[in-house]
Short mmCIF file of C-alpha atoms in Angstrom, two decimals:
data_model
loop_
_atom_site.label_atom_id
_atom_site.label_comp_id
_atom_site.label_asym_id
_atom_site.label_seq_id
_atom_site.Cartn_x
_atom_site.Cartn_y
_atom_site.Cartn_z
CA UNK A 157 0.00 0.00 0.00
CA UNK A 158 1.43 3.50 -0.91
CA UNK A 159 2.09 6.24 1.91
CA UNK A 160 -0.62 8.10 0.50
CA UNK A 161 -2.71 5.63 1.91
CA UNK A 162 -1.15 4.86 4.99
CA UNK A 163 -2.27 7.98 5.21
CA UNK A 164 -5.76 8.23 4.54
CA UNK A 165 -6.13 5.31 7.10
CA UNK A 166 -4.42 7.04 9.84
CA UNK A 167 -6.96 9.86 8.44
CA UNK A 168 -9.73 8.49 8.57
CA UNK A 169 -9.67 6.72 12.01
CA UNK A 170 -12.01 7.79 14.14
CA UNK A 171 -14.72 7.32 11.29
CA UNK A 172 -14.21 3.76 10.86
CA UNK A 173 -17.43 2.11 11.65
CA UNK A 174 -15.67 -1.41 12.25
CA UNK A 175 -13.36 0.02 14.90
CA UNK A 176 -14.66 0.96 18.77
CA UNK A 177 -15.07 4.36 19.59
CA UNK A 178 -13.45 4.29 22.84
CA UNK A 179 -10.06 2.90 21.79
CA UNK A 180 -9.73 5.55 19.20
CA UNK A 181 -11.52 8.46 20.37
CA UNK A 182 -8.36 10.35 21.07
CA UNK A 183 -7.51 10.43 17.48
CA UNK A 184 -8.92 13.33 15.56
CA UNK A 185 -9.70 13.62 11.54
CA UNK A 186 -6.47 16.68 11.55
CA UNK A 187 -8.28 18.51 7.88
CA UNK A 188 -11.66 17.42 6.42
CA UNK A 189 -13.15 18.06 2.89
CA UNK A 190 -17.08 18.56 2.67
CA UNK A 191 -18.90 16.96 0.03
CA UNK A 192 -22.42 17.00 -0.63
CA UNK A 193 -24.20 13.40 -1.48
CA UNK A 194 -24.40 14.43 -5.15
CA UNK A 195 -20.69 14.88 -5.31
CA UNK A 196 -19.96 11.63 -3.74
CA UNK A 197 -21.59 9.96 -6.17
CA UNK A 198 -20.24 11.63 -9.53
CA UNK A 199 -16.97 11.21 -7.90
CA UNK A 200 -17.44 7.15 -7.09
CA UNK A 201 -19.31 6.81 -10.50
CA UNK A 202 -15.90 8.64 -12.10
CA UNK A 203 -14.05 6.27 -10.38
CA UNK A 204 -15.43 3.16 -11.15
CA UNK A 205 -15.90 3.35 -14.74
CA UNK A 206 -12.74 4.75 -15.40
CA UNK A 207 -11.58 1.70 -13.70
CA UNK A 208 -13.50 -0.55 -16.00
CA UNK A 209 -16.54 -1.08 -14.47
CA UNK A 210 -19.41 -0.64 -17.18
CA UNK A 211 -22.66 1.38 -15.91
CA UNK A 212 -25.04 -0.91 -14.24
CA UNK A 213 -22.22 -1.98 -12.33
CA UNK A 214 -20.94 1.67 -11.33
CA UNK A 215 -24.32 2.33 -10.50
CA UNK A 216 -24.78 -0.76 -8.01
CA UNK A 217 -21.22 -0.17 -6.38
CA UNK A 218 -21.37 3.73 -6.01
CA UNK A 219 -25.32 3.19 -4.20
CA UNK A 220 -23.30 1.34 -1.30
CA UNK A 221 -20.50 3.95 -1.37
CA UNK A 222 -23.00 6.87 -0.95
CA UNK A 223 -25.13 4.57 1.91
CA UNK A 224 -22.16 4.04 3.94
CA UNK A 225 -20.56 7.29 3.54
CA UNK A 226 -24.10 9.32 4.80
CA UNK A 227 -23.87 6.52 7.71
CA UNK A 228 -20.07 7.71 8.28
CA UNK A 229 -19.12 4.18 7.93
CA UNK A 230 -15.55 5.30 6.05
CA UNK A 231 -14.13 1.98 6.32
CA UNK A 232 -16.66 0.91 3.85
CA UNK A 233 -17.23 4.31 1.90
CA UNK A 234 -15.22 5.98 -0.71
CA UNK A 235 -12.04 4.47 1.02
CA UNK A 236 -12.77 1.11 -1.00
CA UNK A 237 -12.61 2.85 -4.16
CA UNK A 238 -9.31 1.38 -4.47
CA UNK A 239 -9.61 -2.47 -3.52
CA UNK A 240 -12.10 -1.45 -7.22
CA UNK A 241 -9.65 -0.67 -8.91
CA UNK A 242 -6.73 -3.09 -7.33
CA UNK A 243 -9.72 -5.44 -8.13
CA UNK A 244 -10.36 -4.40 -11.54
CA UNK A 245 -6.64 -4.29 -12.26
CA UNK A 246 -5.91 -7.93 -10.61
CA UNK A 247 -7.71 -8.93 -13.96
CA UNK A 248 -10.01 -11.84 -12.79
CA UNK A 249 -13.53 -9.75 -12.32
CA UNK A 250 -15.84 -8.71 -14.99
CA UNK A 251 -17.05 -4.91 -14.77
CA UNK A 252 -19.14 -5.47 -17.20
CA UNK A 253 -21.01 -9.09 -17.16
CA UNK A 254 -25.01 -9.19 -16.13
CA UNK A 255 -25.82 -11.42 -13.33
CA UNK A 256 -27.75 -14.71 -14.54
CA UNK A 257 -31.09 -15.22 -12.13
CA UNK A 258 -32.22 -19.30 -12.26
CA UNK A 259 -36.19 -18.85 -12.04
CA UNK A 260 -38.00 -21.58 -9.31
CA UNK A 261 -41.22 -22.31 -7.91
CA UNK A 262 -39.16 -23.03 -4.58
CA UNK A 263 -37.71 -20.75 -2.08
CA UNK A 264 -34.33 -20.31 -3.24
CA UNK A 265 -33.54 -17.26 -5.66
CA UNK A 266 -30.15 -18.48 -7.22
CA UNK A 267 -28.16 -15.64 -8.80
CA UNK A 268 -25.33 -16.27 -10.55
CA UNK A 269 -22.62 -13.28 -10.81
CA UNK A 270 -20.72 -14.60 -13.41
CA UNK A 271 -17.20 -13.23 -12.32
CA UNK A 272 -18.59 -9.49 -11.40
CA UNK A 273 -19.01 -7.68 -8.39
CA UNK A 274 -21.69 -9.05 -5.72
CA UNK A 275 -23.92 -5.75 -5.69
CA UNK A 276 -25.21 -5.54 -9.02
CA UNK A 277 -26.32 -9.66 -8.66
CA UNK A 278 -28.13 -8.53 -5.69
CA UNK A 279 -29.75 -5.70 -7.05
CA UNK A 280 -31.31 -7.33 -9.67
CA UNK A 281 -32.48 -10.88 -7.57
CA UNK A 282 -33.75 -8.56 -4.45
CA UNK A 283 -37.52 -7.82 -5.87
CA UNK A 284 -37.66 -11.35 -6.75
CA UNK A 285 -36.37 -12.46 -2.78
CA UNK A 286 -38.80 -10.16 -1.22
CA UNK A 287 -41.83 -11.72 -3.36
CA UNK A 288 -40.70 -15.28 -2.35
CA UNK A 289 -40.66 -14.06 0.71
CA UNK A 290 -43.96 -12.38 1.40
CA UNK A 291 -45.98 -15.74 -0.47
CA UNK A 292 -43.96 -18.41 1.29
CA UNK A 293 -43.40 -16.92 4.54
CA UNK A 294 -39.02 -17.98 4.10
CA UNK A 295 -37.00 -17.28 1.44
CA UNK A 296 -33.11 -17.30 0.72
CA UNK A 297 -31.16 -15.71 -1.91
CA UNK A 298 -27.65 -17.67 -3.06
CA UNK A 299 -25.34 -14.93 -5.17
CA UNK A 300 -22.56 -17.28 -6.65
CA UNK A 301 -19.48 -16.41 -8.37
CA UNK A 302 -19.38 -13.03 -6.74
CA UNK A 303 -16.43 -10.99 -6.02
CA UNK A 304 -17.35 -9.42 -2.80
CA UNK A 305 -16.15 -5.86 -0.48
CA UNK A 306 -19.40 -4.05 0.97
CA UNK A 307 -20.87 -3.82 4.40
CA UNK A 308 -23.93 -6.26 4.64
CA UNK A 309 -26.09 -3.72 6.59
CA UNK A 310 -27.24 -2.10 3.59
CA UNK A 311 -28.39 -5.35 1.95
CA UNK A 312 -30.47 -6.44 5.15
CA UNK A 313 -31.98 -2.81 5.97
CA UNK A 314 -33.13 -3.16 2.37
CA UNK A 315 -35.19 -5.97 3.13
CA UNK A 316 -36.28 -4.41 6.78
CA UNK A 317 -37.54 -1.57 5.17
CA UNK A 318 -39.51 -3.78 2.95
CA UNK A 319 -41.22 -5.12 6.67
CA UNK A 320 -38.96 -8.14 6.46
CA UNK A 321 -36.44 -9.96 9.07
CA UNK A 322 -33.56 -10.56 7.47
CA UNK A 323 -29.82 -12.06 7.58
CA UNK A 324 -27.12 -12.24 5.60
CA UNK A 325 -23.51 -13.94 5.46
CA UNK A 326 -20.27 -14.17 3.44
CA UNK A 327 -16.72 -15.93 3.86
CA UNK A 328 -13.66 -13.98 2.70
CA UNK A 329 -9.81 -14.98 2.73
CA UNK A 330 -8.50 -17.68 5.03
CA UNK A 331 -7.15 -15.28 7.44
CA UNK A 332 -8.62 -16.19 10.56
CA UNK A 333 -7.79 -19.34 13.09
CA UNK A 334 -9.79 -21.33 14.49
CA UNK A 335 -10.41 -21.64 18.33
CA UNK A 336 -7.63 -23.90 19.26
CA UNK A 337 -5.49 -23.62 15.92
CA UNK A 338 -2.14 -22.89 14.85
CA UNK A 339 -2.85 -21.11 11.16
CA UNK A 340 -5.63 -19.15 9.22
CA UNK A 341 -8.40 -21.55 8.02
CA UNK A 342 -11.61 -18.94 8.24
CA UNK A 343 -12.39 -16.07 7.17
CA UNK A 344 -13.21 -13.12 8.57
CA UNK A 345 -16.63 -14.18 8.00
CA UNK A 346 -19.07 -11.23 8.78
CA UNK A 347 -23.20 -12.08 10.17
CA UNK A 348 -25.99 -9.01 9.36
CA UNK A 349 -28.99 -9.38 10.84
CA UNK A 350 -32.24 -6.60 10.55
CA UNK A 351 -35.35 -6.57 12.12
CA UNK A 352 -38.04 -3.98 10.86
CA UNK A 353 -39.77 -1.43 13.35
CA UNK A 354 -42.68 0.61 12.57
CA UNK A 355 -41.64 4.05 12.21
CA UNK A 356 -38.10 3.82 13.33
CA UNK A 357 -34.99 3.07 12.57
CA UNK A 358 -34.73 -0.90 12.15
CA UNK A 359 -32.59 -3.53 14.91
CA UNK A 360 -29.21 -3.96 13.30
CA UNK A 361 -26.44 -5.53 13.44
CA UNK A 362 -23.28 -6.45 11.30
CA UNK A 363 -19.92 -8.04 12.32
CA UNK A 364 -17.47 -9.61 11.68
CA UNK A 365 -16.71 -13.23 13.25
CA UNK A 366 -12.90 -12.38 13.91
CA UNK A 367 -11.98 -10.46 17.39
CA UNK A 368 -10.86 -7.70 14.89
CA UNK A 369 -10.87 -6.69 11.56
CA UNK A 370 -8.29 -6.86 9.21
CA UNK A 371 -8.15 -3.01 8.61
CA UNK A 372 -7.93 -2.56 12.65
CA UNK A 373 -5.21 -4.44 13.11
CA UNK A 374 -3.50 -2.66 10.36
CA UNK A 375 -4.20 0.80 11.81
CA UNK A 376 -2.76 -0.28 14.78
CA UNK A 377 0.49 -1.46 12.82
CA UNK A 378 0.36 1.87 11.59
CA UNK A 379 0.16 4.04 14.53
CA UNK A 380 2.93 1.98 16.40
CA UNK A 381 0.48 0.57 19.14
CA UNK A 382 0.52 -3.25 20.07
CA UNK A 383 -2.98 -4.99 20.29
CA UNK A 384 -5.05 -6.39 23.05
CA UNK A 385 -4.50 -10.37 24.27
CA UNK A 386 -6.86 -12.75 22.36
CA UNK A 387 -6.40 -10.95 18.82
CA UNK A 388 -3.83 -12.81 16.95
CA UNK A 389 -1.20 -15.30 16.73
CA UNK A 390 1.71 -15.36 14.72
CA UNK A 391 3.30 -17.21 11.72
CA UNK A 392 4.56 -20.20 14.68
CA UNK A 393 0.97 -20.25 15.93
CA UNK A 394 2.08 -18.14 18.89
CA UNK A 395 -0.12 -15.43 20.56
CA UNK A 396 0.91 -11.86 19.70
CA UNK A 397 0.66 -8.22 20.57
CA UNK A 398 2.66 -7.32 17.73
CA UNK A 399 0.23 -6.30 14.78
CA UNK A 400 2.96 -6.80 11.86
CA UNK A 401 3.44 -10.48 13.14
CA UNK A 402 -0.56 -10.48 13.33
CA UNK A 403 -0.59 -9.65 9.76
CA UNK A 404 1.87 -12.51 9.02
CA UNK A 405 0.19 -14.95 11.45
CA UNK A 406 -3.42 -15.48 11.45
CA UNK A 407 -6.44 -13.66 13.61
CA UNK A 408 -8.37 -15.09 15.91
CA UNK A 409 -12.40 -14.78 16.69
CA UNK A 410 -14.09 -13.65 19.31
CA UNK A 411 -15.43 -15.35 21.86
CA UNK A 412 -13.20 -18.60 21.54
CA UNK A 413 -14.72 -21.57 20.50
CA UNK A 414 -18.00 -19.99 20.93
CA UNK A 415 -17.00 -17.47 17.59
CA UNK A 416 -15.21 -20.10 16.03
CA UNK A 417 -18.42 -22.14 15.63
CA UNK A 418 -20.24 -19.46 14.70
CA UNK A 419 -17.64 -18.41 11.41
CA UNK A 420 -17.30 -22.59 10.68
CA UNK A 421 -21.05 -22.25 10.49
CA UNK A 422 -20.82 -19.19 7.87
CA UNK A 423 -18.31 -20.96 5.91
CA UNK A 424 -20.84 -24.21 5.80
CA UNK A 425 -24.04 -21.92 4.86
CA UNK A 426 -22.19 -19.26 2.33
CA UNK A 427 -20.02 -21.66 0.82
CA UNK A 428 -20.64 -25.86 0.20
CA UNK A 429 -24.53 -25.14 1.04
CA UNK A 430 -25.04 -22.53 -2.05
CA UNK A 431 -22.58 -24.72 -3.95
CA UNK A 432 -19.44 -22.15 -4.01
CA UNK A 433 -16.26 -21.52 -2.02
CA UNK A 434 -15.08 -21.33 1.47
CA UNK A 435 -12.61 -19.23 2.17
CA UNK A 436 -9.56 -21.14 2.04
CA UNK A 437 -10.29 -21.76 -1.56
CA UNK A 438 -10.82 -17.98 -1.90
CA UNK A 439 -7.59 -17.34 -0.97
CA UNK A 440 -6.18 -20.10 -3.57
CA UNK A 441 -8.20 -18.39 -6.21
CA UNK A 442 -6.42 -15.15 -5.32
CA UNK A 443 -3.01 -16.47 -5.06
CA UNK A 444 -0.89 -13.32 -4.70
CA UNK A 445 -3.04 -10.50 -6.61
CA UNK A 446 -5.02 -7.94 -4.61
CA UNK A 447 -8.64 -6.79 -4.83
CA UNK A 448 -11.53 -8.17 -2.98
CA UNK A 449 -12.23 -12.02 -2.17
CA UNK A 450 -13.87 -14.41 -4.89
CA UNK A 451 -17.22 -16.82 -3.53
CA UNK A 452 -20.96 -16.78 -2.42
CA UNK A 453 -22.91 -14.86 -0.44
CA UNK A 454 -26.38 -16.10 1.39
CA UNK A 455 -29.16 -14.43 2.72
CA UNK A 456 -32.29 -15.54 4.59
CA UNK A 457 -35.39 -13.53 4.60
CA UNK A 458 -38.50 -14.37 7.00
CA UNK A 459 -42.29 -12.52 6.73
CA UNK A 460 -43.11 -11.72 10.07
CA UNK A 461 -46.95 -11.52 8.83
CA UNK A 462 -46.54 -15.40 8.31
CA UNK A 463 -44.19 -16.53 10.92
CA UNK A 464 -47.00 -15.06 13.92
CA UNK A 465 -49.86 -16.01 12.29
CA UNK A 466 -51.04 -12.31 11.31
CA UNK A 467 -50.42 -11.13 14.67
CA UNK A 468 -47.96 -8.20 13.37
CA UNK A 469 -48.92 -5.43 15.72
CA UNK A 470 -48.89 -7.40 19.35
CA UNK A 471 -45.49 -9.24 18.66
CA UNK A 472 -43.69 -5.95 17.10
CA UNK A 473 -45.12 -4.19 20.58
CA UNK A 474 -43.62 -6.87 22.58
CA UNK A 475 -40.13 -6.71 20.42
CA UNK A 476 -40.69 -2.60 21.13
CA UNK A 477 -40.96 -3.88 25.06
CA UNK A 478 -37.54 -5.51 24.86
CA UNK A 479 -35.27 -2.49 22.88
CA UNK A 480 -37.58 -0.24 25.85
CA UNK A 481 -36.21 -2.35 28.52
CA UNK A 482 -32.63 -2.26 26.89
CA UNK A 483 -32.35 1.35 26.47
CA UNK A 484 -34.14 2.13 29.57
CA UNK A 485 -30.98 0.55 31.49
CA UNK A 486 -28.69 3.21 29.48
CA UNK A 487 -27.16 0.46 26.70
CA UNK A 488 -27.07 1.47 23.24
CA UNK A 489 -28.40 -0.74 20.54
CA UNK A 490 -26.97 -1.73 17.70
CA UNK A 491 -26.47 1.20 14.86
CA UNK A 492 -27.42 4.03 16.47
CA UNK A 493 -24.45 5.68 15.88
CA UNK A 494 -25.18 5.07 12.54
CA UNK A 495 -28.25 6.66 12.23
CA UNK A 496 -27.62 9.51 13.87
CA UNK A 497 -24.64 9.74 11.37
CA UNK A 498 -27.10 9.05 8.58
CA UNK A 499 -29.62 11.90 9.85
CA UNK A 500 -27.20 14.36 10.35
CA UNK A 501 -25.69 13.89 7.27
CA UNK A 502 -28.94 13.80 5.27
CA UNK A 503 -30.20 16.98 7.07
CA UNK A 504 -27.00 19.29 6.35
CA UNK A 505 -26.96 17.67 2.72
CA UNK A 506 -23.07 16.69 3.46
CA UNK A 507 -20.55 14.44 4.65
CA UNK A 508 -16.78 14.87 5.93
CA UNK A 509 -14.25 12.87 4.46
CA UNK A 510 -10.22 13.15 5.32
CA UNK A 511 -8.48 15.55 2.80
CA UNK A 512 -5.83 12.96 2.68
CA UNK A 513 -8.22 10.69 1.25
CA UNK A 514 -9.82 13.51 -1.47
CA UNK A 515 -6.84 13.99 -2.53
CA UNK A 516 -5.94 10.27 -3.10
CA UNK A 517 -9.23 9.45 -4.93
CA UNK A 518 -8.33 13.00 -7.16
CA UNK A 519 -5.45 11.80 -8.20
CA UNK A 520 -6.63 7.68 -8.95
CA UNK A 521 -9.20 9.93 -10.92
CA UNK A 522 -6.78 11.56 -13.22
CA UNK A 523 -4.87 8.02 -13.45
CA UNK A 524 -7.11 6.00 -14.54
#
């Protein structure tokens, strides 16, 4: 990675919706460049098809850029502009390709990717998912041959605004351990999960399986600081505090065995259950170019309507009764952060990005 974008990392910081506040709240964004929600789109859409992405496919990816950016999620914003174009420039993805949808009479929408990017495929089955959904009660979508970077929030508030519960799950590279193990057989492995509320803000949740993510462990590499016990190990299968021999070791998930389970079971249900890779065999498909990770991508959609027998209004009071009782005792749920990120942001008609990182995706801009 260049200096340039050491810097924009170091940047960007305390914006990063994967890291916690509180161990970077000290750090502060030193020069930010406004830029109103129209400009963050011409400027993604410049981006991408410059890079070689044709226009449905622009359109898909820079819809995700502009939702996570108004959410100040800058991990998964404009920053990821460039795994597009390392992507793109890697030379196995198709900007251009339309995703192939397999019509059924069961459940299952199957969408095939063909070799593009993940967002487009989904785009195109979701209508089909929710419709499955609402007549059968349960429905799952399976995107296949999907190269895959985005946040899966977006994907399951889409169905939550829709009045559906919804999950969704993806492998990545072998990076992660097991509980117990010596080298990195999982990946990273990230569950979404979004349960509608009338007239608020949905329940949800997205996170990774891993104790960290990748992109925290590398900011603290970058900033000289060593990480917490329980993170890592390193290349001997040795617990470390040192984030460079993280980076050549393996991570580690949270929670022990207990998060170990839980990623084995994401590799099981994205992966051999929709017919497509885990993430060891992502990581063989990469062999040593860059971009984002190559496999599936499943998500599970349930009518509420169905699943309580038409008794919508007393069982969303009594899920209203729990978040009461939760927030009553001070804790915060899930993504509030976020949406008062995305309603401040949507009121003042702008977002703040590092200058660092303007002036990076400038200059990719005139390079490409």
């Amino acid at each position: 990675m260049s200096g340039k974008l050491q810097r924009v990392l170091l940047a960007s910081q305390t914006k990063l919706c994967l890291l916690l506040p509180t161990q970077w709240e000290t750090w502060q964004m030193s020069e930010a460049v406004k830029l109103t929600l129209d400009e963050i789109r011409n400027l993604s859409l410049t981006i991408l098809s410059g890079s070689g992405y044709g226009p449905d496919h622009a359109a898909a990816i820079a819809d995700m850029l502009v939702t996570c950016q108004i959410d100040d999620c800058q991990s998964h914003g404009l920053f990821r502009l460039f795994m597009c174009n390392d992507t793109m420039k890697a030379g196995k993805i198709d900007g251009n390709v339309a995703p192939a949808i397999t019509q059924s009479d069961n459940a299952i929408v199957r969408v095939d990717a063909r070799g593009g990017m993940s967002l487009l495929a989904f785009h195109e089955a979701l209508p089909i998912l929710i419709e499955k959904t609402r007549t059968l009660g349960i429905a799952a979508m399976a995107i296949n041959r999907c190269f895959h970077f985005s946040a899966l929030w977006p994907e399951v508030e889409r169905l939550s605004a829709a009045g559906l519960a919804a999950m969704a799950m993806v492998p990545s590279h072998s990076w992660v351990a097991p509980a117990g193990g010596t080298r990195g057989s999982l990946g990273t492995n990230p569950l979404a999960f979004s349960w509608p509320r009338q007239g608020k803000d949905p329940f949800t949740f997205d996170f990774a399986t891993s104790a960290f993510a990748r992109g925290e462990i590398e900011l603290y590499r970058r900033a000289g600081k060593p990480l917490p016990d329980g993170v890592a190990i390193d290349k001997d299968g040795n617990p470390t505090n040192d984030p460079q021999a993280a980076m050549e070791g393996a991570m580690l998930t949270f929670g022990s065995y207990k998060g170990s389970a839980l990623s084995i079971m994401i590799e099981l249900l994205a992966g051999p259950l929709i017919d497509d890779l885990t993430s060891l065999e992502s990581m063989e498909f990469a062999g040593n170019s860059g971009g984002a990770p190559y496999h599936g991508e499943i998500l599970l959609a349930f009518d509420p309507g169905h699943f309580s027998g038409g008794r919508i209004d007393p069982n969303d009071a009594r899920a209203e009764r729990l978040f009461a009782d939760i927030t009553d005792q001070g804790a915060r749920l899930p993504s509030q952060r976020r949406f008062a990120a995305r309603a401040r942001n949507t009121e003042r008609g702008y977002v703040e990005i590092a200058k660092t990182l303007y002036d990076d995706l400038q200059e990719l801009a005139q390079q490409i």
